[in-house]
Coordinates of C-alpha atoms and ligand atoms in Angstrom, one line a residue:
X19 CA -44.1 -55.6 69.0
X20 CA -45.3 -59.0 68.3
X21 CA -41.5 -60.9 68.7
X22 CA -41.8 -59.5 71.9
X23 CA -44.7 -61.4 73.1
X24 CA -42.7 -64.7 72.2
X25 CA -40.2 -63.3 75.1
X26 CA -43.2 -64.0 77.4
X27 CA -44.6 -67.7 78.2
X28 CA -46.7 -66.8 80.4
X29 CA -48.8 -65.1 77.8
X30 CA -49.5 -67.9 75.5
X31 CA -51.6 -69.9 77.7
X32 CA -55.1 -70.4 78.0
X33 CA -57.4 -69.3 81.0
X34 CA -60.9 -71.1 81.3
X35 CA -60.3 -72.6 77.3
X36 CA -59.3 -68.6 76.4
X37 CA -56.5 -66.9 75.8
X38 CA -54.8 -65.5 78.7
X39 CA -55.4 -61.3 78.2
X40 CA -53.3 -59.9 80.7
X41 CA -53.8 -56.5 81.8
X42 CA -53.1 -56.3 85.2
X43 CA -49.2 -55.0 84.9
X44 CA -49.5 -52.3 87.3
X45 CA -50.0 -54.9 90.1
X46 CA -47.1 -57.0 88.2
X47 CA -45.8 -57.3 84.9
X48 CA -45.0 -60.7 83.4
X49 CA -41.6 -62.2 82.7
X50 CA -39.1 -62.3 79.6
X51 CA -37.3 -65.4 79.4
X52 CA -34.1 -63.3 79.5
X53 CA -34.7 -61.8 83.2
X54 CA -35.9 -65.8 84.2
X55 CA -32.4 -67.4 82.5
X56 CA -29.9 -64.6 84.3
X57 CA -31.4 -65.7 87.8
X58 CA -31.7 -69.5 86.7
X59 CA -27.9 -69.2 85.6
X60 CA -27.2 -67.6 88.9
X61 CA -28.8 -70.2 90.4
X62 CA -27.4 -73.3 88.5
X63 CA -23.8 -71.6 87.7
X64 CA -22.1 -69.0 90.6
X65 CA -24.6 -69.3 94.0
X66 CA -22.9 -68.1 96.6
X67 CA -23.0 -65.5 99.0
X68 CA -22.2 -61.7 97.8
X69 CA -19.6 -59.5 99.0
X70 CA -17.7 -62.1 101.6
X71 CA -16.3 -64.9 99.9
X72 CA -12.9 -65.2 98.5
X73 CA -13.7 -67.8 96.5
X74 CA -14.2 -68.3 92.8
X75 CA -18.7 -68.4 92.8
X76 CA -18.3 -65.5 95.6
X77 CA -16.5 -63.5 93.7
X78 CA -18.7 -64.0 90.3
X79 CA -22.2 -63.5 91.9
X80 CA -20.6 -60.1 93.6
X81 CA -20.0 -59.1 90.1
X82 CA -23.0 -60.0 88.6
X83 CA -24.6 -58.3 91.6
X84 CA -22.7 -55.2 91.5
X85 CA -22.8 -54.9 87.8
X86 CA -26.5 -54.5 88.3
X87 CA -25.9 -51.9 90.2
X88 CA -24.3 -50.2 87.9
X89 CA -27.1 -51.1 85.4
X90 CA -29.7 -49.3 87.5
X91 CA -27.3 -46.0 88.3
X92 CA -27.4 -45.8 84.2
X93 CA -30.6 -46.6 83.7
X94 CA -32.4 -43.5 86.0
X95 CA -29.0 -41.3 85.5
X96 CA -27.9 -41.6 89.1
X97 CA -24.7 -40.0 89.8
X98 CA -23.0 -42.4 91.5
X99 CA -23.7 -46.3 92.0
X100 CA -23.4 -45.4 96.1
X101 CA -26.8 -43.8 95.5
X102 CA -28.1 -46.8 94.5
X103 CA -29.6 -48.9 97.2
X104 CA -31.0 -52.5 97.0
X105 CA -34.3 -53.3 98.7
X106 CA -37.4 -55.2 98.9
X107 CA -39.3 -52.8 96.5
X108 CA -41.4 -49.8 96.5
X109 CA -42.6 -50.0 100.3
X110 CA -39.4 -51.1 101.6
X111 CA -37.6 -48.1 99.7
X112 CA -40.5 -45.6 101.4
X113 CA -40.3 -46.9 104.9
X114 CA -36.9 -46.7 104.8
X115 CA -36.3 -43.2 104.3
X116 CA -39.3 -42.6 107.0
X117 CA -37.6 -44.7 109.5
X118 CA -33.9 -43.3 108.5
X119 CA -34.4 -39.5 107.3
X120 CA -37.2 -39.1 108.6
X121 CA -36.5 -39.9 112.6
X122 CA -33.7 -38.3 112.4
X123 CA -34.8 -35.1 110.6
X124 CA -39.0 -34.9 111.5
X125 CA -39.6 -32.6 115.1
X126 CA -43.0 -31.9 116.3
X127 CA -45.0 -29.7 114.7
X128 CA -43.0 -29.9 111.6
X129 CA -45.4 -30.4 108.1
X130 CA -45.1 -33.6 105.5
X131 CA -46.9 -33.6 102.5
X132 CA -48.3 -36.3 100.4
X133 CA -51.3 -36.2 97.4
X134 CA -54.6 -37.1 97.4
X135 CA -54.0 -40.0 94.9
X136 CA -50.7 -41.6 96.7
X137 CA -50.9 -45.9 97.0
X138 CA -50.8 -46.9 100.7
X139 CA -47.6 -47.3 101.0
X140 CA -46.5 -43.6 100.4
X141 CA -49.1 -42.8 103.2
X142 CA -48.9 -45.2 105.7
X143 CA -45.3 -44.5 106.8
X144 CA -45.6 -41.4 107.0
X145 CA -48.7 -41.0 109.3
X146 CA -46.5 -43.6 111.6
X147 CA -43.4 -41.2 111.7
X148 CA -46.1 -37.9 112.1
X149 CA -47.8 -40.0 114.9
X150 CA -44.2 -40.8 116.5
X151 CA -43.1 -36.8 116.2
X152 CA -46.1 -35.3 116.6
X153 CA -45.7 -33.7 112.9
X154 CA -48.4 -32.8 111.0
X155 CA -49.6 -35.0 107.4
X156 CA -50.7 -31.9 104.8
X157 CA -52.9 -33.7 101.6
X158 CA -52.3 -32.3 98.5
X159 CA -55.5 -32.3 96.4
X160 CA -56.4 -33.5 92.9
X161 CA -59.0 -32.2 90.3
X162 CA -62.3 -34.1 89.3
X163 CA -60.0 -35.8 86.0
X164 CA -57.7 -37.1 89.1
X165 CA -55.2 -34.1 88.0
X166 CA -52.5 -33.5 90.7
X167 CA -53.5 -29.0 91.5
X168 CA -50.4 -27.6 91.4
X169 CA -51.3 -24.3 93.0
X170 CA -53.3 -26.0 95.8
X171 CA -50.0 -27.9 96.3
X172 CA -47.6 -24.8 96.6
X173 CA -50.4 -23.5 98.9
X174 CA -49.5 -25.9 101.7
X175 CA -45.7 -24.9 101.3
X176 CA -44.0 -23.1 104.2
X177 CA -41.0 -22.8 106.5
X178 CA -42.5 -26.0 108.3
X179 CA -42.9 -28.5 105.5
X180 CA -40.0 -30.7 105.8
X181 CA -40.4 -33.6 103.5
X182 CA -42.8 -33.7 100.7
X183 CA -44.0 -37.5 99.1
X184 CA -45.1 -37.8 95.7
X185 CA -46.3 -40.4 93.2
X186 CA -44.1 -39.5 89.6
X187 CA -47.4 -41.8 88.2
X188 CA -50.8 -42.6 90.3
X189 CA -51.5 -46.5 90.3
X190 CA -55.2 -45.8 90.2
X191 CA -55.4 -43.0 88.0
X192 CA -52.4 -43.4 85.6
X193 CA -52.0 -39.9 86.6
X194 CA -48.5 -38.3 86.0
X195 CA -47.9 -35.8 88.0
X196 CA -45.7 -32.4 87.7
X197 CA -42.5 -33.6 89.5
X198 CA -39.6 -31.0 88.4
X199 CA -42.2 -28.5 89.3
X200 CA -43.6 -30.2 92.4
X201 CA -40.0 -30.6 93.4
X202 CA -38.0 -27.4 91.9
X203 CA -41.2 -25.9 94.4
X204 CA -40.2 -27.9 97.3
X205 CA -36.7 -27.4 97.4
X206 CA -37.4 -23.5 97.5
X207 CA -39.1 -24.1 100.4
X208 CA -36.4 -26.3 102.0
X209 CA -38.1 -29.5 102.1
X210 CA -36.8 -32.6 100.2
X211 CA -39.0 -34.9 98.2
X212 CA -39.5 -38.4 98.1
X213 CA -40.8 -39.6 94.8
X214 CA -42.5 -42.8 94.7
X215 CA -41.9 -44.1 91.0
X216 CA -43.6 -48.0 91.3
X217 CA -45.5 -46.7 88.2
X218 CA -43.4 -44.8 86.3
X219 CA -39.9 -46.6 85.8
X220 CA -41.4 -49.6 83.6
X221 CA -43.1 -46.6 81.7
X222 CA -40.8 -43.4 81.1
X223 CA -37.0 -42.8 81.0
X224 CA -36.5 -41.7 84.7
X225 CA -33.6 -39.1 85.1
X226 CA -33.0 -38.5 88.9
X227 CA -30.0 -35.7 88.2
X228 CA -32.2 -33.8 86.0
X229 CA -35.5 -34.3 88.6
X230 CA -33.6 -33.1 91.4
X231 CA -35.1 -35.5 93.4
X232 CA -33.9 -36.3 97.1
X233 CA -35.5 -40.0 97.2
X234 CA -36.6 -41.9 94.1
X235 CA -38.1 -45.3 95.0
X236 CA -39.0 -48.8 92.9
X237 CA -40.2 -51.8 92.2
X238 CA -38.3 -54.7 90.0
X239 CA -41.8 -56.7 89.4
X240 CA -43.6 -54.0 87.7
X241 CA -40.5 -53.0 85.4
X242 CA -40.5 -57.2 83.6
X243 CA -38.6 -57.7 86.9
X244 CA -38.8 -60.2 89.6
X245 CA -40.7 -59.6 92.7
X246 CA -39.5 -59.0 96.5
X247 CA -36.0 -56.5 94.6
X248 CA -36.2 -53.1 94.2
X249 CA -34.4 -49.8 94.4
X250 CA -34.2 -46.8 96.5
X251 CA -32.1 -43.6 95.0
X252 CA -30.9 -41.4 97.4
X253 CA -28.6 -38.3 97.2
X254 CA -25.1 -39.1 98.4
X255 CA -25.4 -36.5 101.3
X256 CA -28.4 -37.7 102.5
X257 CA -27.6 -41.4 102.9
X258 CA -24.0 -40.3 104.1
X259 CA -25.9 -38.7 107.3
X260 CA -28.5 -40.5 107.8
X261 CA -29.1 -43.5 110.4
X262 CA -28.9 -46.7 109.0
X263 CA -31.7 -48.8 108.5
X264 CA -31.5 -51.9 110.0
X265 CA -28.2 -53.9 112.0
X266 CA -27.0 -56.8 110.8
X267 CA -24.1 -58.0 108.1
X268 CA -22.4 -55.8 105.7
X269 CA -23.6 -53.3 106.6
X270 CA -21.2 -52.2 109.6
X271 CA -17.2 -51.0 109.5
X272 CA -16.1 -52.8 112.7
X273 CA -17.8 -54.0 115.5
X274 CA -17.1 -54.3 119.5
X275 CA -19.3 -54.8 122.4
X276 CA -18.7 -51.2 123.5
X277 CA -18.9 -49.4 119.8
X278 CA -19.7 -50.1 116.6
X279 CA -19.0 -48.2 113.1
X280 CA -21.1 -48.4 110.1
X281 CA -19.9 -49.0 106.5
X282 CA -20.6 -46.5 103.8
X283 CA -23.4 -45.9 101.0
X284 CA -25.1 -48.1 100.2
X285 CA -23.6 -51.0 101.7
X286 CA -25.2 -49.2 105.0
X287 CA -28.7 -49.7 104.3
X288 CA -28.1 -53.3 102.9
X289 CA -28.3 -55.5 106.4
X290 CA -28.1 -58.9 105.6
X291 CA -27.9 -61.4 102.3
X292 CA -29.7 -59.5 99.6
X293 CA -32.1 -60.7 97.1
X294 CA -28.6 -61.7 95.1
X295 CA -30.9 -63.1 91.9
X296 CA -33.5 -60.8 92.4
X297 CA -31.2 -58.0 92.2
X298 CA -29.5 -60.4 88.9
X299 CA -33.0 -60.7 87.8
X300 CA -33.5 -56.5 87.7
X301 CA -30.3 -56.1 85.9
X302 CA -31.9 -58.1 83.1
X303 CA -34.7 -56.5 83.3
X304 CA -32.7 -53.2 82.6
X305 CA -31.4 -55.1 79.7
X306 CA -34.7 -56.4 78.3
X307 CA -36.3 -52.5 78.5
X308 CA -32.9 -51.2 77.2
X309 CA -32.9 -53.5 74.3
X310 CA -36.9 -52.8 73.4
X311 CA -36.2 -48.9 74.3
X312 CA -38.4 -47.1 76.8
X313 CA -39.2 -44.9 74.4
X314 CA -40.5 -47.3 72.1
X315 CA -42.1 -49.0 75.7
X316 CA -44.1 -45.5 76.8
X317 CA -44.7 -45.0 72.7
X318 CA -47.0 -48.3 72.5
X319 CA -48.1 -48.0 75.9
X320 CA -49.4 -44.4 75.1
X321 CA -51.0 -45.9 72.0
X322 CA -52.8 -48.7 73.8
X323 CA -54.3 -46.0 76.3
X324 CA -55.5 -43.8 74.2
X325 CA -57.3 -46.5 71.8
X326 CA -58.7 -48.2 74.9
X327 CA -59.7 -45.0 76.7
X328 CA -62.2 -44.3 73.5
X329 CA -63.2 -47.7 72.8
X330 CA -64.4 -48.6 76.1
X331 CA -66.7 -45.8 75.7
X332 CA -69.0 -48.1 73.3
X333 CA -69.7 -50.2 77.0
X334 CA -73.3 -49.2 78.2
X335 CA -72.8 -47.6 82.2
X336 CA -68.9 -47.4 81.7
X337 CA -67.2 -44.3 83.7
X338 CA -63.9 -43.8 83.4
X339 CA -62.3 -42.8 86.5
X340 CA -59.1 -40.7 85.9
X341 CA -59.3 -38.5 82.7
X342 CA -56.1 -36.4 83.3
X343 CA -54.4 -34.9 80.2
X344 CA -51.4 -36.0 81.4
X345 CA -51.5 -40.2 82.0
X346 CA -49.7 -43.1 81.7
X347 CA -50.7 -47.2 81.3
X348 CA -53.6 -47.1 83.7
X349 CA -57.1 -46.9 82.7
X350 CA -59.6 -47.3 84.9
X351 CA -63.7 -47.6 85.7
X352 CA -66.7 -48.3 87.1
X353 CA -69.9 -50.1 85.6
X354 CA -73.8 -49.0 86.8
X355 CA -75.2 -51.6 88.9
X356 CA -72.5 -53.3 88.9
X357 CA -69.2 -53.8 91.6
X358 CA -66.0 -54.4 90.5
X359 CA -65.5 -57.8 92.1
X360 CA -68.3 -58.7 89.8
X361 CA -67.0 -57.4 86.6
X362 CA -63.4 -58.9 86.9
X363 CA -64.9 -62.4 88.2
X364 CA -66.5 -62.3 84.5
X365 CA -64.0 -61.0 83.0
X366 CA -61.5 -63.5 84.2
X367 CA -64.1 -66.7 82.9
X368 CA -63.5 -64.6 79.3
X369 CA -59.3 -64.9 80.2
X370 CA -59.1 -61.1 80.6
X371 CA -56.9 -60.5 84.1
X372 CA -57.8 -57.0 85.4
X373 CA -57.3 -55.9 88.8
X374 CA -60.7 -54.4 90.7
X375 CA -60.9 -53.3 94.3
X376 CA -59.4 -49.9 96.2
X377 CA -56.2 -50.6 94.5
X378 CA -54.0 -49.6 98.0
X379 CA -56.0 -46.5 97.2
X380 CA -58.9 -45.6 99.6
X381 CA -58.3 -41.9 99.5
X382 CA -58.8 -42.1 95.8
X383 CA -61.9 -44.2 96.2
X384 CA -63.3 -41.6 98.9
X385 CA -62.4 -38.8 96.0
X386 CA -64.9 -39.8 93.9
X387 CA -66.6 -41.7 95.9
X388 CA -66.5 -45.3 94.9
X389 CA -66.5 -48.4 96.8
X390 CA -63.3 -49.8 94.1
X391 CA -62.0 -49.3 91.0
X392 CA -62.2 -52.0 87.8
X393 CA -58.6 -51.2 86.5
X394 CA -56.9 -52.4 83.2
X395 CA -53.2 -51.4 83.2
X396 CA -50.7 -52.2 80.2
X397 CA -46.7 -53.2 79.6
X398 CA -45.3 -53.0 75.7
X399 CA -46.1 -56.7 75.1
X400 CA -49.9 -56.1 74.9
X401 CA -52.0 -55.1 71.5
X402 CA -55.3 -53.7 70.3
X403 CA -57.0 -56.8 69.8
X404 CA -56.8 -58.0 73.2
X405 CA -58.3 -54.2 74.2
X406 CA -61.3 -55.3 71.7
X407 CA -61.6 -58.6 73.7
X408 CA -61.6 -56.7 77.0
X409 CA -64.2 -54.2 75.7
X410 CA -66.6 -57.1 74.0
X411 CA -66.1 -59.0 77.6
X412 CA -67.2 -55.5 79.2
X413 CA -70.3 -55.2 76.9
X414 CA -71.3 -58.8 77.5
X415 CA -71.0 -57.7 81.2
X416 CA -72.9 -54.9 80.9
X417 CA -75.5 -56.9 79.4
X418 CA -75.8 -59.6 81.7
X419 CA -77.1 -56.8 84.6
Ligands
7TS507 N1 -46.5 -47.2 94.9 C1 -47.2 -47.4 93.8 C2 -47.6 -46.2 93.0 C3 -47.7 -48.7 93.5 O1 -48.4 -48.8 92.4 C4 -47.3 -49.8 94.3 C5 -47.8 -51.2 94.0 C6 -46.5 -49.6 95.4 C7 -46.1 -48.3 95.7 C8 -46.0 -50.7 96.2 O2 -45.1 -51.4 95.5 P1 -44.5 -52.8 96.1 O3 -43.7 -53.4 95.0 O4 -43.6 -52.4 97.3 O5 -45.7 -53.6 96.5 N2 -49.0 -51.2 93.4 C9 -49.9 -52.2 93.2 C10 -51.0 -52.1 92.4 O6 -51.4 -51.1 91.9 N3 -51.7 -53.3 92.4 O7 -50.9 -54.2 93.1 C11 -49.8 -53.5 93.6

């Protein structure tokens, strides 16, 4: 995987003299020049506006808009590119099917589920639509290892569980969690699932037929992407009933001042000018993890893990927080004596970028009772050596308290 790094300037520069060791991919993942050229071109070549124009650059950037589209249904096995909405990202994707599905479908008294180990974002909306309804938020536990508990889950099923919102992969723990089960489990129930998949489309093939899932949402910048694009999956019967999002152009069939008609999938939940080179931008990014093979991806990636998971054990006062069997590109810990701030201010004068703090986490902070995390996450462009430098910065660390 070497050539690949070549793909990435951003990783040949130095930080503080050193050379940049970048391990902070589940925040964001750097850049290939390939995804950075299709949204300069867009830029430089056919800007224009999207779906309007019927002029020459209009018509151009619509296809090299919609042809992402397509890229995406492909890519996670969608059935149809109208199940394939653009949006913001991750939290965008979430908060629209609470303010959408969810409004529409949530009563009081009626149950949503989330885990223990979900990021902020697959929380938050969902306490505001249970707080709006009067509906109930259930928590799904997780094991000591950070291991989602399957039967504990299925315990909290009943007639009154109407949506159920689950990571695929836990940002803080690396966690994957049972999904075809969590979901096939669900459905018999009669409640859909939402699956948040930030952290698990840049590291596994993703097939959204074979899931069965309802809702699949995620982010461009973690997946070699750019940031503020992203994608929500919905079945076609569920975004065919539900409310749209937000008002605005493109998204309507005709308007008056007394009544107004709303366009169909997806073009409903797409208010406004998208994020045209964004969206460009993810299509290359398709390409890029297409062209390197996400199997090959989740192969090193798994490799990497596993090596780093057993040599940061030679750092005196390490604990690694999130052993699961089952876990994908995240690893990460705490030092004795020492916060996490601390340890990635150091790290960072050795050029290592690691991300520390409650990760959009508190609930898994509060599990295991920690004030923050240290976390080193990894894409496909990163090797063994610069795990050695992370753990000899981690020892000199541990030294130095
Ligand atoms: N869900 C998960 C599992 C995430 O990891 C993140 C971002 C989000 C949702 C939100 O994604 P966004 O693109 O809408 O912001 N996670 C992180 C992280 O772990 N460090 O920085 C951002």
């Amino acid at each position: 995987m070497k050539d690949i790094r070549s793909e990435f300037t951003a990783l040949s520069q130095l930080i503080y003299g050193k050379p940049l060791v970048y391990l902070d991919n589940a925040a964001t993942s750097q850049k290939p020049k390939s995804v950075i050229d299709a949204m300069r071109c867009f830029y430089e070549e056919h800007c224009a506006n999207v779906h309007r124009g019927v002029h020459r650059l209009s018509e151009l950037a619509t296809v090299h808009f919609e042809k992402a589209r397509e890229k995406v249904k492909n890519f996670i096995n969608a059935s149809s590119v109208q199940e394939i909405i653009f949006t913001k990202g991750t939290t965008d994707g979430i908060n629209l099917v609470a303010s959408t599905y969810g409004r529409q479908n949530i009563c009081a008294g009626d149950e949503i589920i989330v885990s223990q180990m979900e990021h902020h974002s697959n929380i938050v909306p969902w306490q505001m639509l249970a707080q709006e309804k009067g509906a109930i938020l259930r928590v799904a536990p997780i094991d000591d290892e950070g291991a989602f508990l399957f039967d504990a889950f299925s315990a909290l099923l009943n007639a009154k569980t109407k949506i159920v919102a689950i990571t695929h992969v836990s940002n803080a723990l690396g966690t994957v969690t049972p999904l075809k089960k969590i979901i096939e489990a669900s459905h018999a129930c009669g409640a859909v699932v939402v699956v948040d998949g930030a952290q698990a489309v840049p590291h596994c093939a993703v097939d959204v037929t074979n899931l069965d899932c309802d809702f699949y949402a995620f982010s461009a910048h973690k997946m070699y992407g750019p940031t503020g694009t992203g994608v929500l999956y919905g079945k076609k019967k569920w975004l065919e009933s539900m409310p749209p999002y937000q008002g605005g152009g493109d998204m309507i069939a005709s308007v008056t001042f007394e009544k107004t008609t709303y366009a169909k999938p997806p073009a409903k939940f797409e208010a406004g000018t998208p994020n045209i080179a964004g969206v460009i931008g993810l299509g290359a990014a398709i390409d890029f993890m297409q062209r390197v093979g996400v199997q090959n991806i989740a192969f090193v990636e798994n490799d990497l893990l596993q090596y780093a998971s057993i040599a940061v054990e030679a750092v005196p006062g390490l604990r690694k927080i999130g052993t699961a069997k089952h876990k994908a590109s995240v690893l990460s810990f705490v030092l004795k004596h020492v916060h996490p701030h601390d340890i990635s201010s150091l790290l960072d004068r050795q050029g290592v970028a690691i991300r520390a703090g409650h990760l959009c986490a508190q609930p898994v902070m509060q599990r295991f009772q920690v004030p923050a995390l240290c976390r080193a996450s990894f894409a496909v462009y990163n090797t063994k050596e610069e795990v050695d430098v992370l753990v000899k910065a981690l020892i000199k660390v541990s030294e130095v308290f």
